[in-house]
């Protein structure tokens, strides 16, 4: 069939009307896609087919026919765009109309967290000491042998190290370990040139040992304290510790001191508190004695001051001029006594049934 420009124009006009009507009638996305395929589809689209067949037309017809077809193609593309926007707006409006907002439904409350019982006790201890004029100093959890043992009068062969076996880490900077007590922070504090005596600090934080049973956890928390200055005596130690324990448990409980041993204090004293469960009559918790061991303490061993002094290369902590006392208390132990808990591992089992019993 011989094509003329006129016959092409008629075809184009027919297709234009057909496409316009189809697009106007299309009410959803699948129908729009079908219309697009019918006219512009690469393989079977009518307009695409005609464009492909242009090559067979005589050259005098080809140019005009090509222009007509391209105009048509762009027109259909433009109308498709409009139809798509219309269909999407209609779908959105329909969805909105179908949705009901029920304002009477109760809201969803996120579960309310609370502070861990050990954190509550730790903050309480800090508050008591801050009120007594102490500074809170945290130090670091990963330590070296010098700060954790050596400077504290525990040379490599010292038997007390066995009781504080911990976790060792090998690294580029040599051996590191997880601190077994926060006493290492006291050494760090004194070695810092910014901190000459008078010293009055507490060092709260996590410590680590290779123990795991109902009264020992491989990770637990301590608060240790250090007071250094000229003329500090055992009387200062006893008075301060008594004031602290009375602030924490109540002044109705008696405090007593017994001789003890720690490598870094001399003399060393253990403090006992009148049993808060039985009031001193004797029970299972105090093993019938009426007393509960609560805290270790002592006068700082001069060897510790000497170690610090020689590192500082001066006489800032001259054991002839300054004395001091130190003490340490397990935070979980206080929380266990206060709440009547007999297994330390409950604190770190992340069991919400246990943790939700505490206000905080
Ligand atoms: Zn008791």
Coordinates of C-alpha atoms and ligand atoms in Angstrom, one line a residue:
X1 CA 0.0 0.0 0.0
X2 CA 1.5 3.3 -1.0
X3 CA 1.7 5.7 1.9
X4 CA 1.3 9.4 1.4
X5 CA 1.9 12.1 3.9
X6 CA -1.8 12.6 4.0
X7 CA -2.6 9.0 4.8
X8 CA 0.1 9.1 7.6
X9 CA -1.5 12.2 9.0
X10 CA -4.9 10.5 9.1
X11 CA -3.4 7.5 10.9
X12 CA -1.7 9.7 13.4
X13 CA -4.9 11.7 14.0
X14 CA -6.8 8.4 14.6
X15 CA -4.2 7.1 17.0
X16 CA -4.1 10.5 18.8
X17 CA -7.9 10.3 19.4
X18 CA -7.7 6.6 20.4
X19 CA -4.9 7.2 22.9
X20 CA -6.5 10.2 24.4
X21 CA -9.7 8.4 25.0
X22 CA -7.9 5.3 26.4
X23 CA -5.9 7.5 28.8
X24 CA -8.9 9.4 29.9
X25 CA -10.8 6.2 30.7
X26 CA -7.9 4.6 32.6
X27 CA -8.5 4.5 36.3
X28 CA -5.6 2.5 37.7
X29 CA -1.9 1.8 37.2
X30 CA -2.2 -1.6 35.4
X31 CA -4.6 -0.1 32.8
X32 CA -2.2 2.8 32.2
X33 CA 0.7 0.4 31.7
X34 CA -1.4 -1.5 29.2
X35 CA -2.2 1.7 27.3
X36 CA 1.5 2.6 27.3
X37 CA 2.4 -0.8 25.9
X38 CA -0.3 -0.6 23.2
X39 CA 1.0 2.6 21.8
X40 CA 4.6 3.1 22.8
X41 CA 5.8 -0.5 23.7
X42 CA 9.2 -1.1 22.2
X43 CA 8.2 -4.4 20.6
X44 CA 4.5 -4.3 19.8
X45 CA 3.6 -0.6 20.3
X46 CA 1.7 0.9 17.3
X47 CA 3.6 4.2 17.2
X48 CA 6.9 2.4 17.7
X49 CA 6.0 0.0 14.9
X50 CA 5.2 2.9 12.5
X51 CA 8.5 4.7 13.5
X52 CA 10.4 1.5 12.7
X53 CA 8.7 1.2 9.3
X54 CA 9.6 4.8 8.2
X55 CA 12.7 3.4 6.5
X56 CA 10.5 1.6 3.9
X57 CA 8.7 4.9 2.9
X58 CA 9.7 6.9 -0.1
X59 CA 12.2 9.6 1.0
X60 CA 9.8 12.5 0.1
X61 CA 7.2 11.1 2.6
X62 CA 9.6 9.9 5.2
X63 CA 10.6 13.3 6.7
X64 CA 7.1 14.7 7.2
X65 CA 5.8 11.3 8.4
X66 CA 8.7 11.1 10.9
X67 CA 7.9 14.5 12.3
X68 CA 4.2 13.7 12.7
X69 CA 4.9 10.4 14.4
X70 CA 7.5 12.0 16.8
X71 CA 5.0 14.7 17.8
X72 CA 2.4 12.1 18.5
X73 CA 4.8 10.1 20.5
X74 CA 5.7 13.0 22.8
X75 CA 2.1 13.9 23.1
X76 CA 1.1 10.4 24.3
X77 CA 4.1 10.5 26.7
X78 CA 2.9 13.8 28.2
X79 CA -0.7 12.6 28.6
X80 CA 0.6 9.4 30.2
X81 CA 2.4 11.5 32.8
X82 CA -0.8 13.5 33.5
X83 CA -2.9 10.4 33.7
X84 CA -0.4 8.8 36.1
X85 CA -0.4 11.8 38.5
X86 CA -4.2 11.7 38.4
X87 CA -4.5 8.0 39.1
X88 CA -2.0 8.3 42.0
X89 CA -3.8 11.3 43.6
X90 CA -7.1 9.3 43.3
X91 CA -5.6 6.3 45.0
X92 CA -4.2 8.4 47.8
X93 CA -7.5 10.1 48.4
X94 CA -9.3 6.8 48.4
X95 CA -6.9 5.4 51.0
X96 CA -7.3 8.5 53.2
X97 CA -11.1 8.2 53.0
X98 CA -11.0 4.5 54.0
X99 CA -8.8 5.1 57.1
X100 CA -10.4 5.8 60.4
X101 CA -8.5 7.4 63.2
X102 CA -9.8 6.1 66.5
X103 CA -8.9 8.8 69.0
X104 CA -10.3 6.8 71.9
X105 CA -7.6 4.1 71.6
X106 CA -5.1 4.3 74.4
X107 CA -1.5 5.1 73.4
X108 CA 1.3 2.6 73.5
X109 CA 3.7 3.3 76.4
X110 CA 7.3 2.3 75.9
X111 CA 8.5 0.2 78.9
X112 CA 9.9 2.4 81.5
X113 CA 13.5 1.7 82.6
X114 CA 15.0 2.2 86.0
X115 CA 18.5 2.5 87.4
X116 CA 20.3 -0.7 88.3
X117 CA 20.3 -1.5 92.1
X118 CA 24.1 -1.4 92.1
X119 CA 24.1 2.0 90.4
X120 CA 21.7 3.3 93.0
X121 CA 23.9 2.2 95.8
X122 CA 27.0 3.5 94.1
X123 CA 25.5 7.0 93.6
X124 CA 24.4 7.0 97.2
X125 CA 27.9 6.2 98.4
X126 CA 29.3 8.9 96.2
X127 CA 26.8 11.4 97.6
X128 CA 27.9 10.6 101.1
X129 CA 31.5 11.1 100.4
X130 CA 31.0 14.3 98.3
X131 CA 29.2 15.7 101.3
X132 CA 32.2 14.8 103.4
X133 CA 34.5 16.8 101.1
X134 CA 35.9 14.0 98.9
X135 CA 36.5 14.2 95.2
X136 CA 35.3 11.4 92.9
X137 CA 38.1 10.0 90.6
X138 CA 37.5 7.1 88.3
X139 CA 40.8 6.1 86.8
X140 CA 40.9 3.3 84.2
X141 CA 39.7 -0.3 84.0
X142 CA 42.6 -1.6 81.9
X143 CA 45.8 -1.2 83.9
X144 CA 49.4 -2.2 83.9
X145 CA 51.2 -4.3 86.5
X146 CA 52.9 -1.3 88.0
X147 CA 49.8 0.7 89.0
X148 CA 47.8 -2.4 90.0
X149 CA 50.4 -4.3 92.0
X150 CA 53.9 -3.1 92.1
X151 CA 53.3 0.5 93.4
X152 CA 51.0 -1.0 95.9
X153 CA 53.7 -3.0 97.6
X154 CA 53.0 -6.2 95.7
X155 CA 56.1 -7.1 93.8
X156 CA 55.9 -10.0 91.2
X157 CA 56.4 -12.8 93.7
X158 CA 54.1 -11.4 96.4
X159 CA 51.6 -14.1 97.7
X160 CA 48.8 -11.6 97.9
X161 CA 48.7 -11.6 94.1
X162 CA 47.2 -15.1 94.1
X163 CA 44.1 -13.8 95.8
X164 CA 43.7 -11.2 93.1
X165 CA 44.2 -13.3 90.0
X166 CA 42.7 -11.4 87.0
X167 CA 42.5 -11.3 83.2
X168 CA 45.6 -10.4 81.2
X169 CA 45.7 -8.9 77.8
X170 CA 48.7 -9.0 75.4
X171 CA 49.1 -6.0 73.2
X172 CA 51.6 -3.9 71.4
X173 CA 52.4 -1.9 74.5
X174 CA 53.2 -5.0 76.5
X175 CA 51.1 -6.8 79.0
X176 CA 47.9 -5.2 80.3
X177 CA 45.4 -6.5 82.9
X178 CA 42.0 -5.7 84.1
X179 CA 42.4 -4.0 87.4
X180 CA 41.7 -6.1 90.5
X181 CA 40.9 -3.1 92.7
X182 CA 40.4 0.6 92.2
X183 CA 43.5 1.2 94.3
X184 CA 45.4 1.5 91.0
X185 CA 43.4 4.8 90.5
X186 CA 44.8 6.1 93.8
X187 CA 48.3 5.6 92.5
X188 CA 47.4 7.3 89.2
X189 CA 45.9 10.2 91.1
X190 CA 49.0 10.7 93.3
X191 CA 51.4 10.4 90.3
X192 CA 49.5 13.2 88.5
X193 CA 51.5 16.3 89.3
X194 CA 48.3 18.3 89.7
X195 CA 47.5 16.4 92.9
X196 CA 49.9 16.9 95.7
X197 CA 48.6 16.3 99.3
X198 CA 46.1 17.1 100.8
X199 CA 44.4 14.3 99.0
X200 CA 40.8 13.3 99.7
X201 CA 39.3 11.1 97.0
X202 CA 37.1 8.1 96.4
X203 CA 37.6 5.9 93.4
X204 CA 34.4 4.1 92.4
X205 CA 34.2 1.6 89.5
X206 CA 34.3 -1.9 88.1
X207 CA 37.1 -4.3 89.1
X208 CA 37.8 -7.8 87.9
X209 CA 39.0 -11.1 89.4
X210 CA 39.0 -14.7 88.4
X211 CA 36.2 -15.7 90.8
X212 CA 32.7 -16.9 90.1
X213 CA 30.4 -18.2 92.8
X214 CA 27.4 -17.0 94.8
X215 CA 29.4 -14.3 96.6
X216 CA 32.0 -13.6 94.0
X217 CA 31.5 -12.3 90.5
X218 CA 34.4 -12.0 87.9
X219 CA 33.3 -8.4 87.6
X220 CA 32.1 -6.4 90.6
X221 CA 32.2 -2.8 91.8
X222 CA 34.1 -1.1 94.5
X223 CA 34.4 2.3 96.1
X224 CA 37.8 2.9 97.5
X225 CA 38.9 6.0 99.3
X226 CA 42.3 7.7 100.0
X227 CA 43.1 10.5 102.4
X228 CA 46.7 11.8 102.5
X229 CA 48.2 14.7 104.4
X230 CA 50.5 15.7 107.2
X231 CA 49.4 14.2 110.6
X232 CA 46.6 11.9 109.4
X233 CA 46.1 9.2 112.0
X234 CA 44.3 6.0 112.7
X235 CA 41.8 8.1 114.7
X236 CA 40.9 10.0 111.5
X237 CA 40.4 6.6 109.7
X238 CA 38.1 5.3 112.4
X239 CA 36.1 8.5 112.7
X240 CA 35.7 8.9 108.9
X241 CA 34.6 5.3 108.4
X242 CA 32.2 5.3 111.2
X243 CA 30.6 8.6 109.9
X244 CA 30.3 7.0 106.5
X245 CA 28.8 3.7 107.7
X246 CA 26.3 5.6 109.9
X247 CA 25.3 7.8 107.0
X248 CA 24.8 4.7 104.8
X249 CA 23.0 2.3 107.2
X250 CA 21.8 4.5 110.1
X251 CA 23.5 5.5 113.3
X252 CA 21.8 2.7 115.3
X253 CA 24.2 0.1 114.1
X254 CA 27.5 -0.2 116.0
X255 CA 30.8 -0.3 114.1
X256 CA 33.9 -2.2 115.3
X257 CA 37.4 -2.5 114.0
X258 CA 39.6 -5.7 113.8
X259 CA 43.2 -6.1 112.9
X260 CA 43.7 -7.4 109.3
X261 CA 46.3 -7.6 106.6
X262 CA 46.7 -5.9 103.2
X263 CA 50.0 -5.3 101.5
X264 CA 49.3 -1.7 100.9
X265 CA 48.3 -0.7 104.4
X266 CA 50.0 -0.9 107.7
X267 CA 48.4 -1.4 110.1
X268 CA 45.3 -2.8 108.3
X269 CA 41.9 -2.9 109.9
X270 CA 38.7 -4.6 108.9
X271 CA 35.4 -2.8 109.8
X272 CA 32.4 -4.8 111.0
X273 CA 28.9 -3.4 111.2
X274 CA 26.3 -4.6 113.7
X275 CA 24.1 -7.1 111.7
X276 CA 21.2 -5.1 110.1
X277 CA 19.1 -8.3 109.7
X278 CA 19.0 -9.4 113.4
X279 CA 20.1 -6.2 115.1
X280 CA 23.0 -8.1 116.8
X281 CA 21.2 -11.0 118.3
X282 CA 22.7 -13.5 115.8
X283 CA 21.3 -15.0 112.6
X284 CA 22.1 -16.8 109.4
X285 CA 23.4 -13.7 107.7
X286 CA 25.9 -12.9 110.5
X287 CA 26.6 -16.6 111.2
X288 CA 25.3 -16.1 114.7
X289 CA 28.0 -13.5 115.6
X290 CA 25.8 -10.3 115.4
X291 CA 28.5 -8.7 113.2
X292 CA 28.9 -8.5 109.4
X293 CA 32.2 -7.8 107.8
X294 CA 31.7 -4.6 105.7
X295 CA 34.9 -2.9 104.7
X296 CA 38.7 -3.2 104.6
X297 CA 40.9 -0.3 105.5
X298 CA 44.2 0.8 107.0
X299 CA 47.0 3.3 107.2
X300 CA 48.8 3.7 103.9
X301 CA 51.9 1.6 103.9
X302 CA 55.0 4.0 103.7
X303 CA 56.3 1.7 100.9
X304 CA 53.4 3.0 98.7
X305 CA 54.4 6.6 99.3
X306 CA 58.0 5.7 98.6
X307 CA 57.1 4.1 95.2
X308 CA 55.1 7.2 94.2
X309 CA 57.8 9.5 95.4
X310 CA 60.5 7.8 93.5
X311 CA 58.4 7.9 90.3
X312 CA 57.8 11.6 90.8
X313 CA 61.5 12.1 91.5
X314 CA 60.8 14.5 94.4
X315 CA 59.6 14.6 97.9
X316 CA 55.9 15.4 97.3
X317 CA 54.8 12.2 99.0
X318 CA 57.7 11.9 101.5
X319 CA 56.6 9.2 104.0
X320 CA 58.4 11.1 106.7
X321 CA 56.1 14.1 106.1
X322 CA 52.7 12.7 105.1
X323 CA 50.6 9.8 106.3
X324 CA 47.2 8.7 105.1
X325 CA 44.5 6.1 105.2
X326 CA 42.7 4.1 102.6
X327 CA 39.6 1.9 102.6
X328 CA 37.5 -0.1 100.2
X329 CA 34.0 -1.4 100.1
X330 CA 32.2 -3.7 97.7
X331 CA 29.1 -2.0 96.2
X332 CA 27.2 -5.2 95.5
X333 CA 27.9 -6.3 99.1
X334 CA 26.1 -3.2 100.4
X335 CA 23.2 -3.7 97.9
X336 CA 23.0 -7.4 99.0
X337 CA 22.8 -6.5 102.7
X338 CA 20.3 -3.8 102.1
X339 CA 17.9 -5.9 100.0
X340 CA 18.5 -9.3 101.6
X341 CA 20.0 -10.8 98.3
X342 CA 22.1 -13.9 98.8
X343 CA 23.5 -14.4 95.2
X344 CA 25.7 -11.7 93.7
X345 CA 25.2 -13.2 90.2
X346 CA 21.6 -12.0 90.2
X347 CA 22.9 -8.4 89.6
X348 CA 24.5 -9.3 86.3
X349 CA 22.0 -11.9 85.0
X350 CA 20.0 -9.2 83.2
X351 CA 16.8 -10.9 84.4
X352 CA 14.1 -8.2 84.3
X353 CA 12.0 -10.1 86.9
X354 CA 14.8 -9.5 89.4
X355 CA 15.7 -5.9 88.3
X356 CA 12.2 -4.6 88.2
X357 CA 11.8 -5.1 91.9
X358 CA 14.0 -2.2 92.7
X359 CA 13.0 1.4 92.6
X360 CA 15.5 3.8 91.1
Ligands
LIG1 ZN1 22.5 -11.3 112.1

